[in-house]
Coordinates of C-alpha atoms in Angstrom, one line a residue:
M18 CA 35.7 -70.0 -19.3
G19 CA 34.8 -71.5 -15.9
E20 CA 37.3 -69.3 -14.1
F21 CA 35.6 -66.3 -15.6
E22 CA 32.2 -67.4 -14.5
V23 CA 33.5 -68.0 -10.9
D24 CA 35.1 -64.6 -10.9
G25 CA 31.9 -63.0 -12.2
E26 CA 29.8 -64.7 -9.5
E27 CA 32.2 -63.5 -6.8
K28 CA 31.8 -60.0 -8.0
L29 CA 28.0 -60.4 -8.0
I30 CA 28.0 -61.7 -4.5
A31 CA 30.3 -58.9 -3.3
A32 CA 28.1 -56.3 -5.0
A33 CA 25.0 -57.8 -3.4
N34 CA 26.6 -57.8 0.1
Y35 CA 27.6 -54.2 -0.4
L36 CA 24.0 -53.3 -1.5
V37 CA 22.5 -55.1 1.5
K38 CA 24.9 -53.3 3.9
E39 CA 24.1 -49.9 2.4
L40 CA 20.3 -50.5 2.5
R41 CA 20.5 -51.5 6.2
S42 CA 22.5 -48.4 7.1
G43 CA 19.4 -46.3 7.0
K44 CA 20.8 -43.7 4.5
S45 CA 18.3 -41.8 2.5
L46 CA 18.0 -42.6 -1.2
T47 CA 17.7 -40.4 -4.2
R48 CA 14.9 -40.7 -6.7
N49 CA 17.3 -42.3 -9.2
A50 CA 18.5 -44.8 -6.6
N51 CA 14.9 -45.8 -5.7
N52 CA 14.1 -46.3 -9.4
V53 CA 17.2 -48.5 -9.9
L54 CA 16.3 -50.6 -6.8
A55 CA 12.8 -51.1 -8.1
S56 CA 14.1 -52.5 -11.4
L57 CA 16.6 -54.7 -9.4
L58 CA 13.8 -56.1 -7.3
S59 CA 11.8 -57.0 -10.4
E60 CA 14.8 -58.8 -11.9
L61 CA 15.6 -60.6 -8.7
S62 CA 12.1 -61.9 -8.5
R63 CA 12.4 -63.3 -12.0
A64 CA 15.8 -64.7 -11.3
V65 CA 14.6 -66.5 -8.2
L66 CA 11.7 -68.1 -10.2
I67 CA 14.2 -69.2 -12.9
S68 CA 16.6 -70.6 -10.2
D69 CA 13.7 -72.3 -8.5
D70 CA 13.1 -74.2 -11.7
N71 CA 16.5 -75.7 -11.3
R72 CA 16.5 -76.0 -7.6
Y73 CA 13.1 -77.5 -6.8
E74 CA 11.6 -80.6 -8.1
E75 CA 7.9 -80.8 -7.6
D76 CA 8.3 -83.0 -4.5
E77 CA 10.6 -80.5 -3.0
I78 CA 8.2 -77.6 -3.3
E79 CA 5.9 -79.1 -0.7
T80 CA 8.8 -79.6 1.7
R81 CA 9.9 -76.0 1.3
L82 CA 6.4 -74.7 1.7
N83 CA 6.0 -76.5 5.0
V84 CA 9.4 -75.2 6.3
V85 CA 8.5 -71.6 5.3
C86 CA 5.0 -71.8 6.7
E87 CA 6.4 -73.2 10.0
K88 CA 8.8 -70.3 10.3
I89 CA 6.0 -67.8 9.7
M90 CA 3.5 -69.4 12.0
T91 CA 6.1 -69.9 14.8
R92 CA 6.5 -66.1 14.9
E93 CA 2.7 -65.7 14.9
V94 CA 2.4 -67.8 18.0
D95 CA 5.1 -65.7 19.7
E96 CA 3.6 -62.4 20.8
T97 CA 7.0 -60.7 21.0
M98 CA 7.4 -58.1 18.3
I99 CA 9.9 -59.5 15.8
W100 CA 11.9 -56.3 15.2
D101 CA 12.2 -55.8 19.0
L102 CA 14.6 -58.8 18.7
G103 CA 16.7 -57.0 16.2
S104 CA 16.9 -56.4 12.4
D105 CA 18.4 -59.8 11.8
A106 CA 15.3 -61.5 13.2
G107 CA 13.1 -59.2 11.1
D108 CA 15.1 -59.9 7.9
E109 CA 14.8 -63.7 8.5
F110 CA 11.0 -63.3 8.8
L111 CA 10.9 -61.2 5.6
D112 CA 13.1 -63.8 3.8
A113 CA 10.5 -66.4 4.7
V114 CA 7.6 -64.3 3.5
N115 CA 9.3 -63.5 0.2
E116 CA 10.1 -67.2 -0.4
L117 CA 6.5 -68.0 0.4
R118 CA 5.4 -65.6 -2.2
V119 CA 7.7 -67.2 -4.8
L120 CA 6.4 -70.7 -3.9
I121 CA 2.8 -69.5 -4.3
D122 CA 3.6 -68.6 -7.9
R123 CA 4.9 -72.2 -8.4
L124 CA 1.9 -73.8 -6.6
D125 CA -0.6 -72.7 -9.2
G126 CA -3.4 -75.3 -9.2
E127 CA -1.8 -77.3 -6.4
P128 CA -3.9 -78.4 -3.3
S129 CA -1.5 -76.5 -1.0
L130 CA -2.2 -73.2 -2.6
R131 CA -5.0 -72.3 -0.2
K132 CA -2.8 -73.0 2.8
A133 CA -0.1 -70.9 1.3
H134 CA -2.4 -68.0 0.8
D135 CA -3.7 -68.2 4.3
V136 CA -0.2 -68.2 5.7
L137 CA 0.7 -65.2 3.5
Q138 CA -2.4 -63.4 4.7
T139 CA -1.4 -64.1 8.3
A140 CA 2.2 -62.9 7.5
M141 CA 0.8 -59.7 6.1
A142 CA -1.3 -59.0 9.2
R143 CA 1.8 -59.6 11.3
L144 CA 3.9 -57.3 9.1
E145 CA 1.2 -54.6 9.3
D146 CA 1.4 -54.8 13.2
E147 CA 5.2 -54.8 13.1
F148 CA 5.2 -51.8 10.7
K149 CA 2.8 -49.9 12.9
H150 CA 4.8 -50.8 16.0
L151 CA 8.1 -49.5 14.5
L152 CA 6.4 -46.3 13.4
V153 CA 4.8 -45.6 16.8
E154 CA 7.7 -46.7 19.1
N155 CA 10.3 -44.9 17.1
R156 CA 8.5 -41.6 16.5
L157 CA 10.4 -38.5 17.5
P158 CA 9.0 -35.3 18.7
F159 CA 9.1 -32.3 16.4
E160 CA 12.0 -30.2 17.7
L161 CA 13.5 -27.4 15.6
E162 CA 16.6 -27.5 17.7
H163 CA 17.5 -30.8 16.1
A164 CA 16.8 -29.7 12.6
S165 CA 19.4 -30.0 9.8
F166 CA 19.9 -28.6 6.4
R167 CA 20.0 -30.8 3.3
S168 CA 21.0 -29.6 -0.1
E169 CA 19.2 -30.9 -3.2
H170 CA 22.5 -30.7 -5.1
V171 CA 24.7 -32.9 -2.8
V172 CA 26.8 -35.4 -4.7
E173 CA 25.7 -38.9 -4.1
G174 CA 27.8 -40.7 -1.5
E175 CA 28.8 -37.5 0.3
G176 CA 27.4 -36.4 3.7
S177 CA 24.5 -34.0 3.3
F178 CA 23.4 -33.1 6.8
G179 CA 24.6 -30.3 9.1
A180 CA 23.4 -29.1 12.4
A181 CA 21.3 -26.0 12.4
S182 CA 20.3 -23.7 15.2
T183 CA 16.7 -22.5 15.7
E184 CA 17.9 -19.0 15.0
D185 CA 19.2 -20.0 11.6
L186 CA 16.2 -22.0 10.5
F187 CA 14.2 -19.3 8.7
I188 CA 17.0 -16.9 7.6
I189 CA 16.8 -18.4 4.1
G190 CA 13.3 -17.5 3.0
G191 CA 11.0 -18.3 0.1
S192 CA 12.0 -19.8 -3.2
S193 CA 15.7 -19.2 -2.8
R194 CA 15.7 -21.5 0.2
R195 CA 14.0 -24.3 -1.7
N196 CA 16.5 -24.0 -4.6
S197 CA 19.5 -24.4 -2.3
E198 CA 18.8 -26.1 1.0
E199 CA 15.8 -27.5 2.8
I200 CA 15.3 -27.9 6.5
F201 CA 14.7 -31.4 7.8
V202 CA 13.7 -32.8 11.2
D203 CA 13.9 -36.5 11.9
L204 CA 10.3 -37.6 12.6
V205 CA 11.3 -41.2 13.1
R206 CA 14.6 -42.6 14.4
P207 CA 16.8 -43.0 11.3
E208 CA 18.1 -46.4 12.4
V209 CA 14.7 -48.0 11.7
L210 CA 14.1 -46.6 8.3
S211 CA 15.8 -49.5 6.6
D212 CA 13.5 -52.0 8.4
L213 CA 10.4 -49.9 7.6
R214 CA 11.4 -49.8 3.9
S215 CA 12.0 -53.6 3.8
I216 CA 8.6 -54.3 5.3
A217 CA 6.9 -51.9 2.9
E218 CA 8.7 -53.4 -0.1
T219 CA 7.5 -56.9 1.0
M220 CA 3.9 -55.9 1.6
V221 CA 3.8 -53.9 -1.7
A222 CA 5.3 -56.9 -3.6
S223 CA 2.7 -59.1 -2.0
G224 CA -0.2 -56.9 -3.1
Y225 CA -0.8 -55.4 0.3
D226 CA 0.3 -51.9 -0.6
R227 CA -3.0 -50.3 0.4
E228 CA -2.9 -51.8 3.9
C229 CA 0.7 -50.7 4.4
I230 CA 0.0 -47.2 3.2
Q231 CA -3.1 -47.0 5.4
V232 CA -1.2 -47.9 8.5
C233 CA 1.5 -45.3 7.7
T234 CA -1.2 -42.7 7.0
T235 CA -3.0 -43.3 10.3
V236 CA 0.1 -43.2 12.5
R237 CA 1.6 -40.2 10.8
K238 CA -1.6 -38.3 10.8
E239 CA -1.9 -38.8 14.6
A240 CA 1.6 -37.4 14.9
L241 CA 0.7 -34.3 12.9
D242 CA -2.5 -33.8 14.9
E243 CA -0.4 -34.0 18.0
F244 CA 2.0 -31.4 16.6
L245 CA -0.9 -29.1 16.1
Y246 CA -2.3 -29.8 19.6
D247 CA 1.1 -29.1 21.1
H248 CA 1.2 -25.7 19.3
E249 CA -2.3 -24.9 20.7
V250 CA -4.0 -25.0 17.2
E251 CA -7.6 -25.8 17.8
K252 CA -10.1 -27.3 15.3
L253 CA -12.3 -24.3 14.8
S254 CA -15.2 -23.9 12.4
I255 CA -15.7 -20.8 10.4
E256 CA -18.6 -19.8 12.8
D257 CA -16.2 -20.2 15.8
V258 CA -13.7 -17.8 14.2
L259 CA -16.3 -15.3 13.3
K260 CA -17.6 -15.2 16.9
M261 CA -14.2 -14.4 18.4
D262 CA -13.5 -11.1 20.0
W263 CA -10.4 -9.3 18.6
A264 CA -8.1 -10.2 21.4
T265 CA -8.8 -13.9 21.0
L266 CA -8.6 -13.7 17.2
N267 CA -5.3 -11.8 17.3
T268 CA -3.8 -14.5 19.5
N269 CA -5.0 -17.2 17.1
I270 CA -3.7 -15.4 14.1
K271 CA -0.2 -15.1 15.7
K272 CA -0.3 -18.9 16.4
W273 CA -1.4 -19.6 12.8
V274 CA 1.4 -17.6 11.3
R275 CA 4.0 -19.4 13.5
V276 CA 2.6 -22.8 12.9
M277 CA 2.0 -22.3 9.2
R278 CA 5.6 -21.4 8.6
N279 CA 6.9 -24.3 10.7
I280 CA 4.6 -26.9 9.2
V281 CA 5.2 -26.0 5.6
Q282 CA 8.9 -25.1 5.6
V283 CA 10.0 -27.9 8.0
Y284 CA 7.3 -30.4 9.1
L285 CA 5.8 -31.2 5.7
V286 CA 9.2 -31.3 4.0
S287 CA 10.3 -33.7 6.6
E288 CA 7.1 -35.8 6.4
K289 CA 7.4 -36.1 2.6
S290 CA 11.1 -37.1 3.0
L291 CA 10.1 -39.8 5.5
V292 CA 7.4 -41.2 3.3
T293 CA 9.7 -41.2 0.3
Q294 CA 12.4 -43.1 2.2
I295 CA 9.8 -45.7 3.1
F296 CA 7.7 -46.0 -0.1
G297 CA 9.8 -44.2 -2.8
E298 CA 8.1 -41.7 -5.0
S299 CA 4.5 -42.5 -3.9
P300 CA 2.4 -39.4 -3.3
T301 CA -0.6 -41.2 -1.9
C302 CA 0.6 -41.7 1.6
F303 CA 1.9 -38.2 2.0
V304 CA -1.2 -36.4 0.7
D305 CA -3.5 -38.7 2.6
T306 CA -1.5 -38.0 5.8
V307 CA -1.3 -34.2 5.7
K308 CA -4.3 -33.1 3.7
A309 CA -6.9 -32.9 6.5
P310 CA -4.5 -30.9 8.9
V311 CA -3.5 -28.6 6.1
M312 CA -7.1 -28.0 5.2
Q313 CA -7.8 -27.2 8.8
L314 CA -5.2 -24.4 8.8
L315 CA -6.6 -23.1 5.5
N316 CA -10.1 -23.2 6.9
F317 CA -8.9 -20.7 9.6
G318 CA -7.5 -18.4 7.0
E319 CA -10.7 -18.5 5.0
A320 CA -12.7 -17.7 8.2
V321 CA -10.5 -14.6 8.9
S322 CA -11.0 -13.4 5.4
L323 CA -14.8 -13.6 5.8
G324 CA -14.8 -11.5 9.0
P325 CA -15.8 -7.8 9.3
R326 CA -13.3 -5.3 7.8
Q327 CA -12.0 -3.7 10.9
P328 CA -8.8 -1.5 10.8
E329 CA -7.2 -3.2 13.8
K330 CA -7.2 -6.5 11.8
L331 CA -5.3 -5.2 8.8
L332 CA -1.7 -5.8 9.9
R333 CA -2.5 -9.3 10.9
I334 CA -4.3 -10.1 7.7
L335 CA -1.4 -8.7 5.7
E336 CA 1.0 -10.8 7.7
M337 CA -1.2 -13.9 6.9
Y338 CA -1.3 -13.0 3.2
E339 CA 2.4 -12.2 3.0
L340 CA 3.3 -15.5 4.5
A341 CA 0.9 -17.4 2.3
S342 CA 2.5 -15.7 -0.8
E343 CA 6.0 -16.6 0.5
L344 CA 5.0 -20.3 1.1
L345 CA 3.2 -20.7 -2.2
P346 CA 6.2 -22.1 -4.2
E347 CA 6.8 -24.7 -1.4
I348 CA 3.1 -25.7 -1.4
D349 CA 3.3 -26.2 -5.1
A350 CA 6.5 -28.3 -4.8
L351 CA 5.0 -30.4 -1.9
F352 CA 1.7 -31.1 -3.7
S353 CA 3.0 -31.1 -7.3
D354 CA 1.1 -34.2 -8.4
N355 CA -2.5 -34.7 -9.3
L356 CA -3.4 -36.0 -5.8
G357 CA -2.3 -32.7 -4.4
S358 CA -4.1 -30.5 -6.8
S359 CA -7.1 -29.9 -4.4
V360 CA -4.7 -28.6 -1.8
R361 CA -2.9 -26.3 -4.2
G362 CA -6.3 -25.0 -5.4
E363 CA -7.7 -24.4 -2.0
Y364 CA -4.4 -22.7 -0.9
R365 CA -4.6 -20.3 -3.8
E366 CA -8.2 -19.5 -3.1
V367 CA -7.6 -18.7 0.6
M368 CA -4.6 -16.6 -0.4
R369 CA -6.7 -14.6 -2.8
R370 CA -9.4 -14.1 -0.2
L371 CA -6.9 -12.9 2.3
G372 CA -5.6 -10.4 -0.3
D373 CA -9.0 -9.1 -1.0
C374 CA -9.8 -8.8 2.7
A375 CA -6.6 -6.8 3.3
R376 CA -7.2 -4.4 0.4
T377 CA -10.9 -3.7 1.4
T378 CA -9.9 -3.4 5.0
F379 CA -7.3 -0.8 4.1
L380 CA -9.9 1.2 2.1
E381 CA -12.4 0.9 5.0
F382 CA -9.7 2.4 7.3
K383 CA -9.7 5.5 5.2
S384 CA -13.5 5.7 5.4
A385 CA -13.3 5.3 9.1
I386 CA -11.0 8.3 9.4
A387 CA -13.4 10.5 7.4
S388 CA -16.4 9.4 9.5
D389 CA -14.7 10.0 12.9
V390 CA -16.8 12.8 14.3
S391 CA -16.2 14.6 17.6
S392 CA -18.9 16.5 19.5
H393 CA -16.4 18.0 22.0
P394 CA -13.0 19.6 21.5
F395 CA -10.0 17.5 22.6
P396 CA -8.6 18.8 26.0
G397 CA -5.7 21.2 25.9
G398 CA -5.4 21.2 22.1
A399 CA -3.1 18.2 22.3
V400 CA -2.4 15.6 19.7
H401 CA -5.7 13.9 19.0
P402 CA -5.9 10.1 19.5
L403 CA -7.0 9.8 15.8
T404 CA -3.8 11.5 14.6
N405 CA -1.7 9.2 16.8
Y406 CA -3.6 6.1 15.6
V407 CA -3.5 7.0 11.9
M408 CA 0.2 7.9 11.8
N409 CA 1.3 4.9 13.9
Y410 CA -0.9 2.7 11.7
L411 CA 0.8 4.0 8.5
M412 CA 4.2 3.5 10.1
A413 CA 3.3 -0.2 10.8
L414 CA 2.0 -0.6 7.3
T415 CA 5.5 0.2 5.8
D416 CA 6.6 -3.2 7.0
F417 CA 4.3 -4.6 4.3
S418 CA 5.0 -2.0 1.6
Q419 CA 5.6 -4.3 -1.3
T420 CA 2.7 -6.6 -0.4
L421 CA 0.2 -3.7 0.2
D422 CA 1.4 -1.9 -2.9
S423 CA 0.9 -5.0 -5.1
L424 CA -2.6 -5.5 -3.7
L425 CA -3.6 -1.9 -4.2
M426 CA -2.1 -1.9 -7.7
E427 CA -4.3 -4.9 -8.7
H428 CA -7.4 -2.8 -8.0
D429 CA -6.2 0.7 -8.3
D430 CA -9.3 3.0 -8.5
V431 CA -9.4 6.8 -8.7
E432 CA -12.5 6.7 -6.6
D433 CA -10.6 5.1 -3.8
L434 CA -8.5 8.3 -3.6
A435 CA -11.4 10.6 -3.2
I436 CA -11.1 13.0 -0.3
P437 CA -13.3 15.6 1.3
P438 CA -12.8 19.2 0.0
S439 CA -10.5 21.2 2.2
P440 CA -8.2 24.1 1.7
D441 CA -4.5 23.4 1.4
V442 CA -5.0 19.7 1.0
I443 CA -2.5 18.2 -1.4
D444 CA -4.0 16.2 -4.3
P445 CA -2.4 12.7 -3.9
V446 CA -2.3 11.8 -7.6
T447 CA -0.6 15.1 -8.6
V448 CA 2.0 15.0 -5.9
V449 CA 3.0 11.4 -6.5
E450 CA 3.4 12.2 -10.2
E451 CA 5.5 15.3 -9.4
E452 CA 7.6 13.3 -6.9
T453 CA 8.2 10.6 -9.5
A454 CA 9.1 13.1 -12.2
H455 CA 11.6 14.7 -9.8
E456 CA 13.2 11.7 -8.2
N457 CA 15.2 12.6 -5.1
S458 CA 17.7 10.9 -2.8
S459 CA 15.3 10.5 0.0
S460 CA 12.9 8.3 -2.0
P461 CA 15.1 5.5 -3.4
E462 CA 12.1 3.2 -4.1
K463 CA 8.6 4.1 -5.1
F464 CA 5.4 2.1 -4.2
L465 CA 3.2 4.2 -6.4
A466 CA -0.2 2.8 -5.6
M467 CA 0.5 2.7 -1.9
T468 CA 1.9 6.2 -1.9
K469 CA -1.2 7.6 -3.6
H470 CA -3.4 6.0 -1.0
F471 CA -1.1 7.2 1.9
Y472 CA -1.4 10.8 0.6
S473 CA -5.1 10.4 0.4
I474 CA -5.3 9.1 3.9
T475 CA -3.3 12.0 5.4
S476 CA -5.4 14.4 3.4
V477 CA -8.6 12.9 4.9
L478 CA -7.0 13.1 8.3
E479 CA -6.1 16.8 7.9
A480 CA -9.6 17.6 6.7
N481 CA -11.0 15.9 9.8
L482 CA -8.6 17.7 12.1
E483 CA -9.7 21.1 10.6
E484 CA -13.3 20.2 11.5
K485 CA -12.3 19.2 15.0
A486 CA -10.4 22.5 15.4
K487 CA -13.6 24.4 14.8
L488 CA -15.0 23.0 18.1
Y489 CA -12.6 25.3 20.0
R490 CA -14.1 28.7 20.9
D491 CA -10.6 30.2 21.5
V492 CA -9.0 30.9 18.1
S493 CA -5.6 30.6 19.6
L494 CA -6.3 27.1 20.9
R495 CA -7.5 26.1 17.4
H496 CA -4.0 27.0 16.1
I497 CA -2.3 25.2 18.9
F498 CA -4.4 22.1 18.1
L499 CA -3.5 22.1 14.4
L500 CA 0.1 23.0 15.3
N501 CA 0.3 19.9 17.6
N502 CA -1.3 17.5 15.2
I503 CA 0.4 18.6 11.9
H504 CA 3.8 18.7 13.7
Y505 CA 3.1 15.2 15.0
M506 CA 2.3 14.0 11.5
T507 CA 5.4 15.5 10.1
R508 CA 7.7 14.2 12.8
K509 CA 6.3 10.7 12.4
V510 CA 7.0 10.8 8.7
L511 CA 10.5 12.2 9.0
K512 CA 11.6 9.8 11.7
S513 CA 10.3 6.6 10.0
E514 CA 10.2 4.7 6.8
L515 CA 7.3 6.9 5.8
K516 CA 9.8 9.5 4.6
H517 CA 10.5 7.3 1.7
I518 CA 6.8 7.0 0.9
F519 CA 5.8 10.7 1.2
G520 CA 9.0 12.2 -0.1
D521 CA 10.4 15.7 0.3
K522 CA 7.6 17.7 -1.2
W523 CA 5.1 16.5 1.4
N524 CA 7.6 17.0 4.2
R525 CA 8.3 20.6 3.1
K526 CA 4.7 21.4 2.7
H527 CA 3.7 20.1 6.1
T528 CA 6.7 21.7 7.9
W529 CA 5.5 25.0 6.4
K530 CA 1.9 24.2 7.6
F531 CA 2.7 23.7 11.3
Q532 CA 5.1 26.7 11.3
Q533 CA 2.2 28.8 9.8
Q534 CA 0.0 27.6 12.6
A535 CA 2.6 28.7 15.1
T536 CA 2.7 32.1 13.5
E537 CA -1.1 32.4 13.6
Y538 CA -1.1 31.4 17.2
E539 CA 1.4 34.2 18.1
R540 CA -0.6 36.8 16.3
S541 CA -4.0 35.8 17.7
T542 CA -2.6 35.5 21.3
W543 CA 0.0 38.2 21.8
L544 CA -1.1 41.1 19.5
P545 CA -4.1 41.8 21.7
V546 CA -2.0 41.6 24.9
L547 CA 0.8 43.7 23.5
S548 CA -1.5 46.4 22.1
F549 CA -1.6 47.8 25.6
L550 CA 2.2 48.5 25.4
K551 CA 2.1 50.3 22.0
D552 CA 2.6 54.1 22.0
D553 CA 1.1 56.2 19.2
G554 CA 3.8 58.9 19.7
S555 CA 1.8 60.8 22.3
G556 CA 1.6 58.2 25.0
S557 CA -1.4 56.3 23.6
G558 CA -1.4 52.7 22.3
S559 CA -2.9 51.0 19.3
G560 CA -3.9 47.4 18.8
S561 CA -6.8 45.0 18.5
G562 CA -8.8 42.5 20.5
S563 CA -8.7 43.1 24.2
G564 CA -6.5 46.1 23.7
S565 CA -8.7 47.8 21.1
G566 CA -9.8 50.4 23.6
S567 CA -6.3 51.2 24.8
R568 CA -5.6 54.0 22.4
N569 CA -6.5 56.8 24.9
L570 CA -5.3 55.0 28.0
R571 CA -2.7 56.5 30.3
P572 CA 0.6 54.6 30.9
R573 CA -0.5 53.3 34.3
E574 CA -3.8 52.1 32.8
R575 CA -1.8 50.4 30.0
F576 CA 0.2 48.5 32.6
Q577 CA -3.0 47.5 34.3
G578 CA -4.5 46.4 31.0
F579 CA -1.4 44.4 30.1
N580 CA -1.3 42.8 33.5
S581 CA -4.9 41.7 33.2
A582 CA -4.6 40.4 29.6
F583 CA -1.3 38.6 30.4
E584 CA -2.8 36.9 33.5
E585 CA -5.8 35.7 31.4
V586 CA -3.5 34.2 28.8
Y587 CA -1.4 32.6 31.5
K588 CA -4.4 31.0 33.2
A589 CA -5.7 29.6 30.0
Q590 CA -2.5 28.5 28.2
T591 CA -0.8 26.9 31.2
G592 CA -3.6 24.3 30.8
W593 CA -2.9 23.8 27.1
L594 CA -0.5 21.1 26.1
I595 CA 2.3 20.8 23.6
S596 CA 3.8 17.4 24.4
D597 CA 6.7 17.6 22.0
E598 CA 9.5 19.2 24.1
R599 CA 11.4 20.8 21.3
L600 CA 8.2 22.3 19.8
R601 CA 7.0 23.5 23.2
E602 CA 10.3 25.3 23.8
D603 CA 10.2 26.9 20.3
V604 CA 6.7 28.3 20.9
R605 CA 7.7 29.5 24.4
T606 CA 10.8 31.2 23.0
K607 CA 9.0 33.0 20.3
A608 CA 6.3 34.2 22.7
S609 CA 9.1 35.4 25.0
M610 CA 10.7 37.3 22.2
W611 CA 7.4 39.0 21.4
V612 CA 6.5 39.9 25.0
I613 CA 9.8 40.7 26.7
Q614 CA 11.0 43.1 24.0
A615 CA 7.7 45.0 23.9
Y616 CA 7.4 45.1 27.7
W617 CA 11.0 46.2 28.2
T618 CA 10.6 49.1 25.7
F619 CA 7.4 50.3 27.3
Y620 CA 8.7 49.8 30.8
S621 CA 11.9 51.7 30.1
R622 CA 9.9 54.6 28.6
H623 CA 7.4 55.0 31.5
K624 CA 9.0 53.5 34.7
N625 CA 9.8 57.0 36.0
N626 CA 6.2 58.3 35.4
V627 CA 4.2 55.4 36.9
S628 CA 4.0 54.3 40.5
E629 CA 5.6 50.9 41.2
R630 CA 2.3 49.5 42.4
Y631 CA 1.0 49.5 38.8
I632 CA 4.2 47.8 37.5
K633 CA 3.4 44.3 38.6
Y634 CA 6.0 42.3 36.7
S635 CA 9.6 42.7 35.7
T636 CA 10.9 41.3 32.5
D637 CA 12.5 38.4 34.5
D638 CA 9.2 37.6 36.0
L639 CA 7.5 37.5 32.7
E640 CA 10.2 35.3 31.2
K641 CA 9.9 32.8 34.0
L642 CA 6.1 32.8 33.8
L643 CA 6.1 32.1 30.0
L644 CA 8.0 28.9 30.8
D645 CA 4.8 27.6 32.5
L646 CA 2.8 27.7 29.2
F647 CA 1.7 24.5 27.4
A648 CA 2.5 22.2 30.3
G649 CA -1.0 20.9 30.5
S650 CA -1.7 22.1 34.0
S651 CA -3.7 25.2 34.4
K652 CA -2.4 27.8 36.9
S653 CA -3.6 31.2 38.2
L654 CA -1.5 34.2 39.2
N655 CA -2.0 35.7 42.6
N656 CA -3.3 39.2 42.4
S657 CA -0.7 40.3 44.9
Y658 CA 2.1 39.1 42.7
R659 CA 5.1 41.5 42.9
R660 CA 8.5 41.7 41.4

């Protein structure tokens, strides 16, 4: 029986030695391990008290008290930080403090009790300083290059860390990342975690948990404030944000997005892990540490949502809202307890406000298009800046298709799709329904609410362009202006993700529209010019416009009339601009086909009956001159021009 007891004691000592070794190694502990150790600590305290009953007689308690107090007060006189001498020195001090705590329980009613409490209080003050010193001196800078992945499903006892490059850090996004791996950065040197945990356990067991947590909260909050300062995140009031010009606000939003992602996905996760390794599953320290800085970031988001609804802000606001939505599961996980409920609630409120701001800003954008009024025609009939802005804006919005569609779907209103009356404008609701009914390969995914609104926006834009076209006195230039702008819209759709939003029906309709404008231009420009070259069978021409009086003209007068009309067109239309090279060549080619064929026919019929001085141009001359049209630089033909 005795041999069995000895063998059991040896096993107990071996297990205890192994446990001490593992705890001092600095390895992180799981929640289950922390719970087991807490139970073990309670049992050990009870066992020590029982063994003390056997070990100490009443006259020995006083002796042990004096020894323990001397050990503690000797360290108090020495200003050297205990843990700077090594963990062994620190463990010796903690052993003395823990024994003192046990003796205090035995000294109930004894005269030495006051002395023991005074020494314990002194020891706690010293441990508080030592705890702070370890936290401050062993703090590590936040560097993503030194981050690592840690799986939540790693088998206990196996290694769980692996190096991660900065490029890899945010490849795994949203909830899927949380369910598999989290990214951690060491905020304190791992080798001191065991010492920090030992100090915390002693202080908590001695009833000084609030003081210990307060020290940790203060030091770690300073570290988080420094992180924000290093990333140029200022403490701004709502009034400060509302007074910012767009350039400054844009810069701050970009910083907010970058910092918010890093702080939630890496910093807060690492901070919570650090606190858990020191205190176990105690949310107080973590929430008290990070709440104010997190609220500071949320305050900026709220301020942005309260600002004026200006179109240039929409992309940034959508970026903020999309990030907030992505990080929501992680915020819920980080602040899952009651202490974190205020953070969760404020986060959701700011996200809701950003969503409302994005939706109303989008609707204001459509109103801004409709209200864009011009008092003068845009030079050269080129692509209007409004067209350029709107189409590039819509292209940029496709990066947020799912987010924008969900926001619009929540508040989908037929009134939001209202457009000014205009001929040939496609009804957005009807077209989307038709496109949905006849699904095609070019539209693999439908964002119905967003699609309806995009149709409505382009319809508003077209109506506006038609009004701007009326500012041109020259009918031909009106057609060039609409040709340029509708072609630009169509090209932007076909060469971007917009083609999946608008679908084939819209593309076909608008391709026909700009081709129709090209045809109308050809008729309004070249029919009057070429009327001088038309014979009625008896040497007289027929036509309209500037050639309407050419019916009774002689051939030489027809040449003169043609020369004059052509030169007038040349002077005007060399100053007009078709910036798209392919479109410009197409329009020139069709003009050349109209002019050269008619001129050659007339020239061949009358060249022997008209003096060469009236035949100013050859077909080659005309073909070369037509290549000067739509280059945006007005030219005049010399009156002495000859073949």
